[in-house]
Short mmCIF file of C-alpha atoms in Angstrom, two decimals:
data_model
loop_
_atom_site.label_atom_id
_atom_site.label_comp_id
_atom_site.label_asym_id
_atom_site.label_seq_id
_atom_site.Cartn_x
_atom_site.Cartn_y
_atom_site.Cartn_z
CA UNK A 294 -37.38 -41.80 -5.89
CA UNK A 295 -35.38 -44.86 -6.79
CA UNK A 296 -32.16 -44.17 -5.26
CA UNK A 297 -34.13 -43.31 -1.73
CA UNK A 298 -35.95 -46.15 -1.54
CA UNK A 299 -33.31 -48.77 -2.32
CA UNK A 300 -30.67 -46.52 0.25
CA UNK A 301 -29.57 -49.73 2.82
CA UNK A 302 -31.04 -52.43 0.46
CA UNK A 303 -34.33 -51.14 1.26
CA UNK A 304 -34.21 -50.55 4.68
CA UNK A 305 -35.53 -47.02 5.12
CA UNK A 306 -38.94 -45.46 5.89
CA UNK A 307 -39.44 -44.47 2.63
CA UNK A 308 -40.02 -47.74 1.46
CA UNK A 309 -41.47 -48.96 4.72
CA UNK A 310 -44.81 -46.34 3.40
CA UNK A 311 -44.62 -46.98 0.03
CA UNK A 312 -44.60 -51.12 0.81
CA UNK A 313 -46.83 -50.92 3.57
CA UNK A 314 -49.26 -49.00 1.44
CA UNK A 315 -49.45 -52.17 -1.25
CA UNK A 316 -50.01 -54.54 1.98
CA UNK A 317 -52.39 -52.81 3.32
CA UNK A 318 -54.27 -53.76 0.19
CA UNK A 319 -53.83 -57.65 1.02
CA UNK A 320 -54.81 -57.18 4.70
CA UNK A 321 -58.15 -55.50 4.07
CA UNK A 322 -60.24 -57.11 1.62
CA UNK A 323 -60.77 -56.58 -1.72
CA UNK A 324 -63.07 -56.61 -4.62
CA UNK A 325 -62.33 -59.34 -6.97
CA UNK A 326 -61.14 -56.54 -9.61
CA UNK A 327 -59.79 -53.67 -7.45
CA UNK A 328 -57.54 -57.18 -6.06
CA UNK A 329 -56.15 -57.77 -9.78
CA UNK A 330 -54.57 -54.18 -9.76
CA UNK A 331 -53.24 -54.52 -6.29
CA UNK A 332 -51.37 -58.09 -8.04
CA UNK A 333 -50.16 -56.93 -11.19
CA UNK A 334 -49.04 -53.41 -8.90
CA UNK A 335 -46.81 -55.87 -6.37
CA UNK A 336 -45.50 -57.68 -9.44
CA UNK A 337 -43.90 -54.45 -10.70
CA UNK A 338 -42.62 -53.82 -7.31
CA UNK A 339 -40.53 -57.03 -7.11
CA UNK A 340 -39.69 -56.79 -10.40
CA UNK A 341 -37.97 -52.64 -9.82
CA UNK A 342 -36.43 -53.17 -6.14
CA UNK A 343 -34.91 -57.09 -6.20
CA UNK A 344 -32.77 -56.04 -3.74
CA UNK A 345 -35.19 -54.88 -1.10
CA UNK A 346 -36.75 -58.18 -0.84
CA UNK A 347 -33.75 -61.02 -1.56
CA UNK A 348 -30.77 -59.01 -0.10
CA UNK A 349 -31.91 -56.26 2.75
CA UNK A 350 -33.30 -57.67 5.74
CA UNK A 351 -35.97 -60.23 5.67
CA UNK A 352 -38.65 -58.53 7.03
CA UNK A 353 -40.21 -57.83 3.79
CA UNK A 354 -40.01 -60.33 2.19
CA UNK A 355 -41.38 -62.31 5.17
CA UNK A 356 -44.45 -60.19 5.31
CA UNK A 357 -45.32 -60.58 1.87
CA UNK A 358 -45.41 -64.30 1.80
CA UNK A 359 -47.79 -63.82 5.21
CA UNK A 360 -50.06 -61.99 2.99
CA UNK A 361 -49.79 -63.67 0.11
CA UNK A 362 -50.18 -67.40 1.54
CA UNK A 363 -53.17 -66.01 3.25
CA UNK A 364 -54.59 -65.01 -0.46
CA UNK A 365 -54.14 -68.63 -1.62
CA UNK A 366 -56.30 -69.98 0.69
CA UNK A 367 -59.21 -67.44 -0.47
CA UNK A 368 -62.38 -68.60 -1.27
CA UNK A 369 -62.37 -66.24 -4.81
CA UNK A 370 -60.31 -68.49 -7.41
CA UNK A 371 -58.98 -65.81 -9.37
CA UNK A 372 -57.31 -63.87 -6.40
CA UNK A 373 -56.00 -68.02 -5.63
CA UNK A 374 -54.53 -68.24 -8.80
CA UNK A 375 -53.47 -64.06 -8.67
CA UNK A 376 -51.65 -65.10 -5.45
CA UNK A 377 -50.01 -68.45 -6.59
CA UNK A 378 -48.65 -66.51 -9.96
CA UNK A 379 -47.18 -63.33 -7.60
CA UNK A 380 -45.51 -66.47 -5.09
CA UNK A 381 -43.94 -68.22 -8.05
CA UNK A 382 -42.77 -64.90 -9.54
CA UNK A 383 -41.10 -64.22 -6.38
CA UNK A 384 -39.44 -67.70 -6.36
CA UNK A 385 -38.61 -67.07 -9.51
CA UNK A 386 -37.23 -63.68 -9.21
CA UNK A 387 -35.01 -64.83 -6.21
CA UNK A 388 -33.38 -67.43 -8.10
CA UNK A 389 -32.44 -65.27 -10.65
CA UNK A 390 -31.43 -62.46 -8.13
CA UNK A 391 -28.48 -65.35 -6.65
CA UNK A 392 -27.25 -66.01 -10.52
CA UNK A 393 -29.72 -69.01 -10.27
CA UNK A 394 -27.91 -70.99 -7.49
CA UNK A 395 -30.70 -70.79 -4.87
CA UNK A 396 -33.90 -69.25 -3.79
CA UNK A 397 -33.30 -70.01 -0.24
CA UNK A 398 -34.73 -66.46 1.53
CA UNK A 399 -38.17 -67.28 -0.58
CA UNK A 400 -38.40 -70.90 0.63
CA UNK A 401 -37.49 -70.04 4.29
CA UNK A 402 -39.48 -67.32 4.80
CA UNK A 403 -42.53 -69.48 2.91
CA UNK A 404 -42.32 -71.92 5.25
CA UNK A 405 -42.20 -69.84 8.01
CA UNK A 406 -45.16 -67.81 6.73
CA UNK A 407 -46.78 -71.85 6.74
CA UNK A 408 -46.18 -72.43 9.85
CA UNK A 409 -46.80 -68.86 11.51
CA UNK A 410 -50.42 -69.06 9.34
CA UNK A 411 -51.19 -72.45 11.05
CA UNK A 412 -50.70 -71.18 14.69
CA UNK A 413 -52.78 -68.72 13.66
CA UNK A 414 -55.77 -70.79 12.54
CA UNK A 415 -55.43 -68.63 9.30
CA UNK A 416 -54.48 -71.33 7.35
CA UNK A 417 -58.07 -73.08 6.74
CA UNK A 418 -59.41 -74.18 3.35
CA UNK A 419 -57.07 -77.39 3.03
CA UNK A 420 -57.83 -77.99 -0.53
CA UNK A 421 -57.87 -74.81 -1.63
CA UNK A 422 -54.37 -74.33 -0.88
CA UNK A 423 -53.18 -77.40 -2.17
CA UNK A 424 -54.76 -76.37 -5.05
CA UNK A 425 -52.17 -73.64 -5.17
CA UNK A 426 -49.31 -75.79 -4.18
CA UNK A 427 -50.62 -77.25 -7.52
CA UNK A 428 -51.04 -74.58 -9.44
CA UNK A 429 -46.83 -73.57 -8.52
CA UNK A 430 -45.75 -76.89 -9.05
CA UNK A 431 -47.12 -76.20 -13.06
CA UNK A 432 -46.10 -72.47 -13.01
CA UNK A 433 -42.90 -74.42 -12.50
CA UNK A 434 -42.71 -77.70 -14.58
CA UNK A 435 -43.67 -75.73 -18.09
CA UNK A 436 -41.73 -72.66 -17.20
CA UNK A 437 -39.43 -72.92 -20.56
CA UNK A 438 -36.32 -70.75 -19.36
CA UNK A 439 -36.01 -72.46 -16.28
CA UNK A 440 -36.01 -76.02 -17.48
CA UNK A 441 -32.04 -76.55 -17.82
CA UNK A 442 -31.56 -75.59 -13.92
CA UNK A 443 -32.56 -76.68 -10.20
CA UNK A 444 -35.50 -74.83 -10.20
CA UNK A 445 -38.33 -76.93 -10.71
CA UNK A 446 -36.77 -79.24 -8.58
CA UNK A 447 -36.17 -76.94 -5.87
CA UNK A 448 -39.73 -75.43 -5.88
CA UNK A 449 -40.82 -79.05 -5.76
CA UNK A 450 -38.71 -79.73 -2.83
CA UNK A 451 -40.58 -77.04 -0.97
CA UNK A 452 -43.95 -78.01 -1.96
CA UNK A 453 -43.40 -81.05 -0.59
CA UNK A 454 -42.48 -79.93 2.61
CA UNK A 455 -44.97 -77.59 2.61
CA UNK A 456 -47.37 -80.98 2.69
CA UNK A 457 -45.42 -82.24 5.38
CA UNK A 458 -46.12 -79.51 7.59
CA UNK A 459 -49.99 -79.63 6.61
CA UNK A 460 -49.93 -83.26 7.55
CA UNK A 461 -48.23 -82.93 10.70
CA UNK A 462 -51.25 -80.11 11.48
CA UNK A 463 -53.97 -82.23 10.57
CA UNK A 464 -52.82 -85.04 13.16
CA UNK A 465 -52.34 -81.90 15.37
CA UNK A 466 -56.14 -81.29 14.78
CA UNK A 467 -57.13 -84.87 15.32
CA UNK A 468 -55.30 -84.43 19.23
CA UNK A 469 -56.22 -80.76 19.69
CA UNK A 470 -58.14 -82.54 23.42
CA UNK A 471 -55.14 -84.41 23.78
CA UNK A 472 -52.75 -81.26 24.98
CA UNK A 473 -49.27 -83.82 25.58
CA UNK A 474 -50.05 -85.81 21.72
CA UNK A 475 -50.28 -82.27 20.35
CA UNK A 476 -46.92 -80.75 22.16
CA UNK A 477 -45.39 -84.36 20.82
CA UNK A 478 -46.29 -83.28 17.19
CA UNK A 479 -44.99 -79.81 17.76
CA UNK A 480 -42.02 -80.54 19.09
CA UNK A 481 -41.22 -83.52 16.55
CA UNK A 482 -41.56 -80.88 14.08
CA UNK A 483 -39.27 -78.03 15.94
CA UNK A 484 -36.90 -81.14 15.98
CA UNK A 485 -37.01 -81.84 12.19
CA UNK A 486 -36.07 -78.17 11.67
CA UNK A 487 -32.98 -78.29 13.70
CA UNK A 488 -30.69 -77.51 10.89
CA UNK A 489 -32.89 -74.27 10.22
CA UNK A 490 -32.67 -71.67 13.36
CA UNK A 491 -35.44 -69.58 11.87
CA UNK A 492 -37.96 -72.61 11.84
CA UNK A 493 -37.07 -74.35 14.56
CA UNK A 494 -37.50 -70.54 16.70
CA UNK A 495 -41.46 -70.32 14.87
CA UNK A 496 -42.10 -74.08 15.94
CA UNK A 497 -40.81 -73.56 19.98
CA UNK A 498 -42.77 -70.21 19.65
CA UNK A 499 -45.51 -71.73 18.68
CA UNK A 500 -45.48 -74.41 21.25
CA UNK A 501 -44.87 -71.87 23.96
CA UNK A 502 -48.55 -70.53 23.16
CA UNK A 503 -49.69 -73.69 23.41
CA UNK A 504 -48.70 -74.18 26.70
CA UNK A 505 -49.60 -70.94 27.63
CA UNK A 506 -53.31 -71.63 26.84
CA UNK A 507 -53.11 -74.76 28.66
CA UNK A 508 -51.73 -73.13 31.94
CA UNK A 509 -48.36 -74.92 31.28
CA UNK A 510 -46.07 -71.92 32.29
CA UNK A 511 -43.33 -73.85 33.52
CA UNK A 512 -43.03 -75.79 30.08
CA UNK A 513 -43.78 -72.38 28.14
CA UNK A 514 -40.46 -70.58 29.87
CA UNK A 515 -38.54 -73.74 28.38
CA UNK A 516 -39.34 -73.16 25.22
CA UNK A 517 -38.69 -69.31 25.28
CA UNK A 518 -35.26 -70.29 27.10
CA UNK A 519 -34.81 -72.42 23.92
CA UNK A 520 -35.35 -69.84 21.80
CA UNK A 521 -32.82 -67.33 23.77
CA UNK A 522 -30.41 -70.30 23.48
CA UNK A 523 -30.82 -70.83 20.07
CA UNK A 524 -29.93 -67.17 19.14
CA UNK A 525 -27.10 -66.93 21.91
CA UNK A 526 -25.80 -70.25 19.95
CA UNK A 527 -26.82 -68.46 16.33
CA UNK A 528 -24.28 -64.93 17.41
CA UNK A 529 -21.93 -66.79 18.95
CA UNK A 530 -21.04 -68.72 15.38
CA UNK A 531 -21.37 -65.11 14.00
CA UNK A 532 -18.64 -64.08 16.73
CA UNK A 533 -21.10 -61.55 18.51
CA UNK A 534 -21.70 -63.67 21.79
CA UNK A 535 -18.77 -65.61 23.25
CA UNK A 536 -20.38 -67.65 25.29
CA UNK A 537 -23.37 -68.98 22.96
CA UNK A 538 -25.70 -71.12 24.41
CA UNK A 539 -23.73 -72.32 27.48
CA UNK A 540 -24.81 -69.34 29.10
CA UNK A 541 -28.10 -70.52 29.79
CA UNK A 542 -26.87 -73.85 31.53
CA UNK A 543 -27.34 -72.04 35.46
CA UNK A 544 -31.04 -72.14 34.10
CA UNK A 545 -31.65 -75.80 32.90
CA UNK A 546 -29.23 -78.47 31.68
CA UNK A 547 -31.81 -79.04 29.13
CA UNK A 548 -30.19 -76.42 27.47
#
């Protein structure tokens, strides 16, 4: 079924079953062996539809990262190091999709997996996820084929910000009474994002349920009107919105 499941890069409900069906295996858990099938299974997946994940639309690629970022943080080292391998090899795979220029979808959609995972609380078990940050920094520094290109520099690169975001969570911890230090943190990290619209859009979302919780509706609605503005800016550069984000001037000059 080849041909109908990579019709529209993937896009089709064909391969919405047959991927969903391999997630579902990550969501619910596992025995430790049933777990090593379900790895080397998703492995072969990447490998036969490329396309479906690094050119189609993002969302599955985004979802697998979810679930695999949760499985690094798992308690069971083997499925740790099962789930750092199956990240890399999608790094990896990426790269070479692009001609080995970039892996840019992968990173993006890793950090936003990083970030969606902390608002979640999912993403507890510090150490055991840097020991997979770790363990894909070596995947990466004694993978022979790659060592001529950007690669290892690049999956470096977003290891390291990967630690910046954990660092900027564990002050958020250390304030979690303190409800304005904790919006500060969010917000300076929404602001160090500004250059990525996807990132910036999970930090405001994420500060939006903060504010929520706190009873802080007012601020919440400015943070989803930063969002809107943020995509109404994002189509109008794609010439799909004329007016972009000065629409939304009658409803703050924040904006």
């Amino acid at each position: 079924f080849q041909t109908q499941l990579l019709s529209n890069d993937g896009h089709n409900p064909l391969m919405k079953k047959v991927f969903d069906i391999h997630l579902a295996f990550l969501k619910n858990g596992q025995s430790e062996a049933a777990l090593k099938h379900v790895f080397a299974s998703l492995r072969a997946f990447i490998s036969k539809f490329p396309s479906a994940f690094f050119k189609g639309r993002v969302n599955m690629c985004a979802a697998l990262c979810y679930e695999i970022l949760k499985c690094c943080t798992s308690k069971v080292s083997s499925t740790r190091n099962e789930a750092s391998a199956l990240l890399y090899l999608l790094m990896r795979n990426n790269f070479e999709f692009t001609k080995r220029r970039t892996f840019l979808r992968t990173h993006l959609q890793i950090i936003i997996a990083v970030s969606q995972l902390i608002a979640d609380v999912a993403l507890s078990g510090g150490t055991r996820f840097q020991d997979s940050l770790l363990i894909i920094n070596n995947f990466a520094n004694s993978d022979r084929p790659m060592k001529a290109t950007a690669f290892p520099s690049e999956v470096k690169d977003l290891t390291k910000r990967i630690r910046t975001v954990l660092m900027a969570t564990a002050q958020m911890k250390e304030h979690e009474k303190d409800p304005e230090m904790l919006i500060d943190l969010q917000y300076s990290l929404a602001k160090s994002y500004a250059s990525t619209p996807e990132l910036r859009k999970t930090w405001l979302d994420s500060m939006a349920k903060i504010h929520v919780k706190n009873g802080d509706f007012s601020e919440a609605a400015m943070c989803y009107v930063h969002v809107a503005a943020l995509v109404a800016e994002f189509l109008h550069r794609k010439k799909l919105f004329p007016s972009g984000c000065t629409a939304f001037r009658k409803i703050t000059p924040n904006i």
